[in-house]
mmCIF file of C-alpha atoms in Angstrom:
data_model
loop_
_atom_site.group_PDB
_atom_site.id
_atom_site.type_symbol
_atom_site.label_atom_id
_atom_site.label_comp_id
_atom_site.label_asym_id
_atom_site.label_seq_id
_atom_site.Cartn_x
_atom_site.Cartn_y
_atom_site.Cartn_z
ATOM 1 C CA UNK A 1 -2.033 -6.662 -14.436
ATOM 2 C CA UNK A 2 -3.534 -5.856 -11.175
ATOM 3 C CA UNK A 3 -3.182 -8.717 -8.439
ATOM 4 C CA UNK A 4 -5.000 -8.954 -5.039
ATOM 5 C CA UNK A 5 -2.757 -10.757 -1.812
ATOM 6 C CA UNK A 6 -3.203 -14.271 -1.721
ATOM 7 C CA UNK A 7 -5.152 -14.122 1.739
ATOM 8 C CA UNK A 8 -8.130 -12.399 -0.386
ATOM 9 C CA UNK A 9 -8.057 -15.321 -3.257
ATOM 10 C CA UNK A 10 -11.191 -16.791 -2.242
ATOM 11 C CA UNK A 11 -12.975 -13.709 -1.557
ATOM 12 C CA UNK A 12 -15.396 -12.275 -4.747
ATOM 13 C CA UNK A 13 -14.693 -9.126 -6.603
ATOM 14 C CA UNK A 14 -16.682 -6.371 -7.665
ATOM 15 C CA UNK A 15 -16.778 -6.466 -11.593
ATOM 16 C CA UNK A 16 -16.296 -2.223 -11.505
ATOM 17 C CA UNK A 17 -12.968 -0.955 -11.230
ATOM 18 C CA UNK A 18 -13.206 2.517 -9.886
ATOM 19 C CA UNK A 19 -9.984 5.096 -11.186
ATOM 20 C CA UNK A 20 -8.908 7.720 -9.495
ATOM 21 C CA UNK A 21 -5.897 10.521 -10.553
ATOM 22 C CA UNK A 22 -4.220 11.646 -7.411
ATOM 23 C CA UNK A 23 -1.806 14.223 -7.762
ATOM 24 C CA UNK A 24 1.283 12.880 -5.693
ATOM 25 C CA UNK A 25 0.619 9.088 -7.105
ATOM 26 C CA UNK A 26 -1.083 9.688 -9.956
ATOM 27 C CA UNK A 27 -3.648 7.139 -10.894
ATOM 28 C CA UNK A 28 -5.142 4.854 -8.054
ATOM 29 C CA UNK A 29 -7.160 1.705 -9.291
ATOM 30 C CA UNK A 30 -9.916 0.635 -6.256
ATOM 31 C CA UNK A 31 -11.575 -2.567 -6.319
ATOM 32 C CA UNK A 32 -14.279 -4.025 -3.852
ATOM 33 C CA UNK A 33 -14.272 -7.520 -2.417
ATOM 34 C CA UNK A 34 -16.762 -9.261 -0.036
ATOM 35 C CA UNK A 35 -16.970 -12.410 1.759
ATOM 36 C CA UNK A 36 -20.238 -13.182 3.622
ATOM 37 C CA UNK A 37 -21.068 -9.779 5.186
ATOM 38 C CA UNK A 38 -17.799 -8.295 5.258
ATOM 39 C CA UNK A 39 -16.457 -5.930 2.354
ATOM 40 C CA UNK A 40 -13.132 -4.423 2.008
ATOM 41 C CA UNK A 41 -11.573 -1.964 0.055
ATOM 42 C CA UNK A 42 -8.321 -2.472 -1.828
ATOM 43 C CA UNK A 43 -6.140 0.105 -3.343
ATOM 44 C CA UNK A 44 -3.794 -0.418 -6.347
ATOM 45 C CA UNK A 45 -0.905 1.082 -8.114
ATOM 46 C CA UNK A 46 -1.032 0.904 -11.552
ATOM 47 C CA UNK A 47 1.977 -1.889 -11.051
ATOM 48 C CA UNK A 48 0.030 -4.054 -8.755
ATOM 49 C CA UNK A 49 1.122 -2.894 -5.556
ATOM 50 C CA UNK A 50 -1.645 -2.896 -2.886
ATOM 51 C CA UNK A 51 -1.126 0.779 -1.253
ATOM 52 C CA UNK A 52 -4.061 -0.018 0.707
ATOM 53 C CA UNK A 53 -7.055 -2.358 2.563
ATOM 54 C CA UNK A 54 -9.826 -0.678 4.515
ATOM 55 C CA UNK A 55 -13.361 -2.219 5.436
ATOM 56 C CA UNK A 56 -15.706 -0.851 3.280
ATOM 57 C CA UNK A 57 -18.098 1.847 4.888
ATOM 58 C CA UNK A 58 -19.723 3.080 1.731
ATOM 59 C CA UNK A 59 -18.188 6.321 2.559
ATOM 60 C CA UNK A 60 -17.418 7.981 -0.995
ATOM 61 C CA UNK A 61 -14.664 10.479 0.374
ATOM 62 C CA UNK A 62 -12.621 11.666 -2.617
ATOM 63 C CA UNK A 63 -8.762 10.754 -2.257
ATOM 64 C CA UNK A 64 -7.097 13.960 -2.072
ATOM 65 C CA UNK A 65 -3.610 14.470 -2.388
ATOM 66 C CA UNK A 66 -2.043 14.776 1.194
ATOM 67 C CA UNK A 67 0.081 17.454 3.089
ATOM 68 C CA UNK A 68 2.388 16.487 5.268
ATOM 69 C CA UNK A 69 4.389 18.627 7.632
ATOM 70 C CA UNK A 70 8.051 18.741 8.226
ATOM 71 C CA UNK A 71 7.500 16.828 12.127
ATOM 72 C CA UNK A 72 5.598 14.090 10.581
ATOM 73 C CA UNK A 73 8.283 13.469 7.331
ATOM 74 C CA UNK A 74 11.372 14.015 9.887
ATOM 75 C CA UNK A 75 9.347 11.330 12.365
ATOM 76 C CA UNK A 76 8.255 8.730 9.883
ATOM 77 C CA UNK A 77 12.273 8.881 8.642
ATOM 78 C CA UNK A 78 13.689 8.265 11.954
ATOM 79 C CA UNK A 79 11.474 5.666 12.105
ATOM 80 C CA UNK A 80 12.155 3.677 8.934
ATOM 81 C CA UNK A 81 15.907 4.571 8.537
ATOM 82 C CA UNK A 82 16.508 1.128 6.156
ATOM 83 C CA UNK A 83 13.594 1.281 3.783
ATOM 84 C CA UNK A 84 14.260 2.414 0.330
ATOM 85 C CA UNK A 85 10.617 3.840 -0.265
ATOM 86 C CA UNK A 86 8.263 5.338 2.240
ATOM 87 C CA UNK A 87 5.177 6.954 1.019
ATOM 88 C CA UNK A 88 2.824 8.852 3.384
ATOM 89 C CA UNK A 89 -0.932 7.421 2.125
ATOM 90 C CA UNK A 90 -3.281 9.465 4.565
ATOM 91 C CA UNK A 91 -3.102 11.072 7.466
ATOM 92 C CA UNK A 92 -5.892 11.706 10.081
ATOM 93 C CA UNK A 93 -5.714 13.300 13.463
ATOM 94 C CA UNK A 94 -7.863 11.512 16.323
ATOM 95 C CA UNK A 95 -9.321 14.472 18.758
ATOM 96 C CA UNK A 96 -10.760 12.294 21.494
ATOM 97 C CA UNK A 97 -7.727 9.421 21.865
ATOM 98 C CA UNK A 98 -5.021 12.549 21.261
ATOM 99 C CA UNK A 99 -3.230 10.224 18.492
ATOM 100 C CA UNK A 100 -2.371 10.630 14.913
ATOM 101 C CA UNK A 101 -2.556 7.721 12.735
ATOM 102 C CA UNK A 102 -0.465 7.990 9.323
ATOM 103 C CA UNK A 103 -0.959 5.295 6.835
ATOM 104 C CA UNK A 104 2.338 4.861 4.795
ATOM 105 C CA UNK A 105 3.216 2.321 2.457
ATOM 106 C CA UNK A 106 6.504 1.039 3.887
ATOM 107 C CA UNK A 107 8.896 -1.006 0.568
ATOM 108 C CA UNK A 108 5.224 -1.696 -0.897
ATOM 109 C CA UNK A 109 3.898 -2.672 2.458
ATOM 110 C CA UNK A 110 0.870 -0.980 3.744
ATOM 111 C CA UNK A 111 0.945 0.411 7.238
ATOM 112 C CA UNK A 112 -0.389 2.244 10.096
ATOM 113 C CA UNK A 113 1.937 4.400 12.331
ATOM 114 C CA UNK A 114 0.157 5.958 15.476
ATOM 115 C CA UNK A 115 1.660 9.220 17.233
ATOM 116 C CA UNK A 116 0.733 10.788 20.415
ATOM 117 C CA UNK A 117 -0.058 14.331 20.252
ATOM 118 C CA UNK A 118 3.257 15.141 21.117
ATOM 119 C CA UNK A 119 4.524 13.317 18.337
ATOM 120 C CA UNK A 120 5.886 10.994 19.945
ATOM 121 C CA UNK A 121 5.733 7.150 18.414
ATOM 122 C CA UNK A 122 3.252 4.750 19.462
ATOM 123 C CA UNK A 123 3.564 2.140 17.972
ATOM 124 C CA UNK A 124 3.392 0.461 14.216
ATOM 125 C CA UNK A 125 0.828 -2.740 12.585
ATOM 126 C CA UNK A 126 0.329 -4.190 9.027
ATOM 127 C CA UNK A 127 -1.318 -7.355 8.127
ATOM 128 C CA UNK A 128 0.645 -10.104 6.463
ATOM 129 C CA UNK A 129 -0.330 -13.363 5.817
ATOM 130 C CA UNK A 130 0.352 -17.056 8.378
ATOM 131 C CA UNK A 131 3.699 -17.503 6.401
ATOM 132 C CA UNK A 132 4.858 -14.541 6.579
ATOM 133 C CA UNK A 133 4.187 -13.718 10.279
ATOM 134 C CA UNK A 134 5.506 -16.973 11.242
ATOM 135 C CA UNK A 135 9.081 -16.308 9.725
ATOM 136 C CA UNK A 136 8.818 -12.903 12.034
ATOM 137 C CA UNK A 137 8.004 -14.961 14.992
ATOM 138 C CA UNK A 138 10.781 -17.421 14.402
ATOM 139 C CA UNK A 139 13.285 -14.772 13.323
ATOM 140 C CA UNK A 140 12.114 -12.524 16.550
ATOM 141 C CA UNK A 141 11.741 -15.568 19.500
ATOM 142 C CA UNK A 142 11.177 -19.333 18.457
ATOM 143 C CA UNK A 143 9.629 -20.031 21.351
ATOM 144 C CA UNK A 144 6.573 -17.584 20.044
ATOM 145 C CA UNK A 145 5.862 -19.678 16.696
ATOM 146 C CA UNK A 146 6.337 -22.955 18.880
ATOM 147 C CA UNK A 147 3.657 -21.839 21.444
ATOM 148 C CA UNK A 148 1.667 -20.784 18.001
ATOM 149 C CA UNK A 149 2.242 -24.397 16.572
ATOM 150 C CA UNK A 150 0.959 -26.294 20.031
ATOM 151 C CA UNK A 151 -1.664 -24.261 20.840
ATOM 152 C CA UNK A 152 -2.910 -24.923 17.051
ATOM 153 C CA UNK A 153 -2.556 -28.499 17.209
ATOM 154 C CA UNK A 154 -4.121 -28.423 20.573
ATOM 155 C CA UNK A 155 -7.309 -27.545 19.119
ATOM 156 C CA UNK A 156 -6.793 -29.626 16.193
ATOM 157 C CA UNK A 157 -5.489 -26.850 13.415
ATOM 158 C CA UNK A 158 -2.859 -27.777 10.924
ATOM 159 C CA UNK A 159 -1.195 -24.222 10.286
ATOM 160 C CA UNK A 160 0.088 -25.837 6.827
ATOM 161 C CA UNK A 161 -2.636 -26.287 5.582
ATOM 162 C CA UNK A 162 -3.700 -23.888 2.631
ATOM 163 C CA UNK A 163 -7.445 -23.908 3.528
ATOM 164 C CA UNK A 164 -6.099 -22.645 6.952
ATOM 165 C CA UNK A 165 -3.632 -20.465 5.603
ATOM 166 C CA UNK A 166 -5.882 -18.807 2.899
ATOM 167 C CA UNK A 167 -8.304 -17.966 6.649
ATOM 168 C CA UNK A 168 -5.797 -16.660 8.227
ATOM 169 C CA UNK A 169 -5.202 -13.054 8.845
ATOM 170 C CA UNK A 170 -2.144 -11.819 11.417
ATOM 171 C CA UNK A 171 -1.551 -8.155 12.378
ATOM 172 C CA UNK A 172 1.565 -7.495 13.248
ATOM 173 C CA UNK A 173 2.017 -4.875 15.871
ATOM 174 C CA UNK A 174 4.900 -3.292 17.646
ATOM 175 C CA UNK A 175 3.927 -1.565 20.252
ATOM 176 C CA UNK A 176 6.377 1.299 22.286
ATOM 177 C CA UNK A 177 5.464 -0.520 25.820
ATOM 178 C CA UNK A 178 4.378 -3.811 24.901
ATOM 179 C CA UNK A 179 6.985 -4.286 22.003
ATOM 180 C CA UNK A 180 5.943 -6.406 19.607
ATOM 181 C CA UNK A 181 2.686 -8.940 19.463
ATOM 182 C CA UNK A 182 0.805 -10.551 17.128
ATOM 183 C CA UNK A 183 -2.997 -11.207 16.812
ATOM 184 C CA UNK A 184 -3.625 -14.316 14.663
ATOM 185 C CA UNK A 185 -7.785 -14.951 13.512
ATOM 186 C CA UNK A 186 -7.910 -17.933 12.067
ATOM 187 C CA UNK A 187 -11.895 -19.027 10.363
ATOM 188 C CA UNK A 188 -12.716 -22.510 10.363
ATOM 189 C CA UNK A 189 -16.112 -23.025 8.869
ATOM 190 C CA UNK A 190 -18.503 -20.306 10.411
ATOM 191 C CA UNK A 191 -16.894 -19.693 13.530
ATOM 192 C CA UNK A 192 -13.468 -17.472 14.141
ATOM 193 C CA UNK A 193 -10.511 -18.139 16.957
ATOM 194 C CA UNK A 194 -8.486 -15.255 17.799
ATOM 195 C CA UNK A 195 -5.727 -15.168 19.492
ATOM 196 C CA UNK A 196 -3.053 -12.527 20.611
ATOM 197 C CA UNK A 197 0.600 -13.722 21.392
ATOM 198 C CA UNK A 198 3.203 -11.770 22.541
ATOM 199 C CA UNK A 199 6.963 -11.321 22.449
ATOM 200 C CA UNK A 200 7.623 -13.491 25.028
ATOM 201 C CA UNK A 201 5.185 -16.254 23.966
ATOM 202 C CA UNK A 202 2.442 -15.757 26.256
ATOM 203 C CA UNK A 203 -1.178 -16.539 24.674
ATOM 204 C CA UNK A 204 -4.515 -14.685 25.027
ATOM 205 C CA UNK A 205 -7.696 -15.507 23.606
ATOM 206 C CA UNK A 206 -9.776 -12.954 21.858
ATOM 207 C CA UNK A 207 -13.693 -12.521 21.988
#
């Protein structure tokens, strides 16, 4: 049975599941969601795995298989040495920024890995959801969830909440000059607070 992450529980579904047959995953199930005025796209394995959320941009591109060359597999290896499954989504080369951006899915984890046109590694995101990012903070610098926590409470947020949880979203992004920060956009009612916070702990406000 096909599942959607938690952080999309409240959001409405499409009744139309669209199938497609891909010929290094085989079949691909893609369902539409929409909250307000935002719609997103969510790919499926035929296990429930999400292999992938994009906004949607009515763009009806066919998912073609994709071919990868010997740099990228030897590149994306060295950099995910531990994981048992790595599986190279899409791949798209960025002219005007010089950058590649590969889209793997990372032990069932969907994720974008950004190269310079050397091939050298930029840096990594996924999205995961407030529990989730703030055992990374914790396990990577307690002082980063703490200043997370205070600023929260500051403005009168209760991050255990599950209202607050379930408007959430966190990318996670490690970065190869910046190392690793997270940018946190929490909803509460119509309006949005986003906030990036860095290894170190140090807070920035979004728009």
């Amino acid at each position: 049975m096909l599942t959607r992450k938690k952080m999309y529980a409240d959001w409405k579904a499409d009744d139309d599941v669209d199938v497609v047959s891909r010929l290094d995953m085989g079949l691909i199930y893609i369902i539409e969601i929409e909250k307000g005025k935002e719609e997103r796209e969510l790919s499926f394995s035929p296990d429930g795995v999400l292999l992938k959320n994009v906004l949607d941009t009515d763009d009806d591109d066919e998912i073609l298989p994709v071919i990868v060359s010997d740099e990228i597999k030897k590149k994306i290896a060295e950099l995910f040495p531990n994981s048992k499954s790595v599986v190279i989504l899409e791949i798209d080369a960025d002219d005007d920024d010089n950058e590649t951006e590969i889209d793997i899915l990372d032990d069932g984890i969907h994720k974008e890995v950004k190269l310079d046109a050397k091939g050298n590694w930029i840096s990594t995101e996924f999205e995961t959801t407030l529990p989730e990012a703030m055992e990374i903070m914790n396990t990577l610098n307690p002082a980063i969830l703490a200043k997370l926590v205070a600023m929260a409470g500051q403005a009168g947020i209760d991050l255990t909440k599950p209202e607050i949880i379930r408007n959430t979203e966190v990318t996670v992004v490690d970065h190869v000059t910046k190392g690793m920060y997270f940018e946190v956009e929490i909803e509460i009612g119509d309006k949005d607070l986003e906030v990036i916070i860095d290894k170190d702990g140090n807070i920035s406000f979004g728009k």
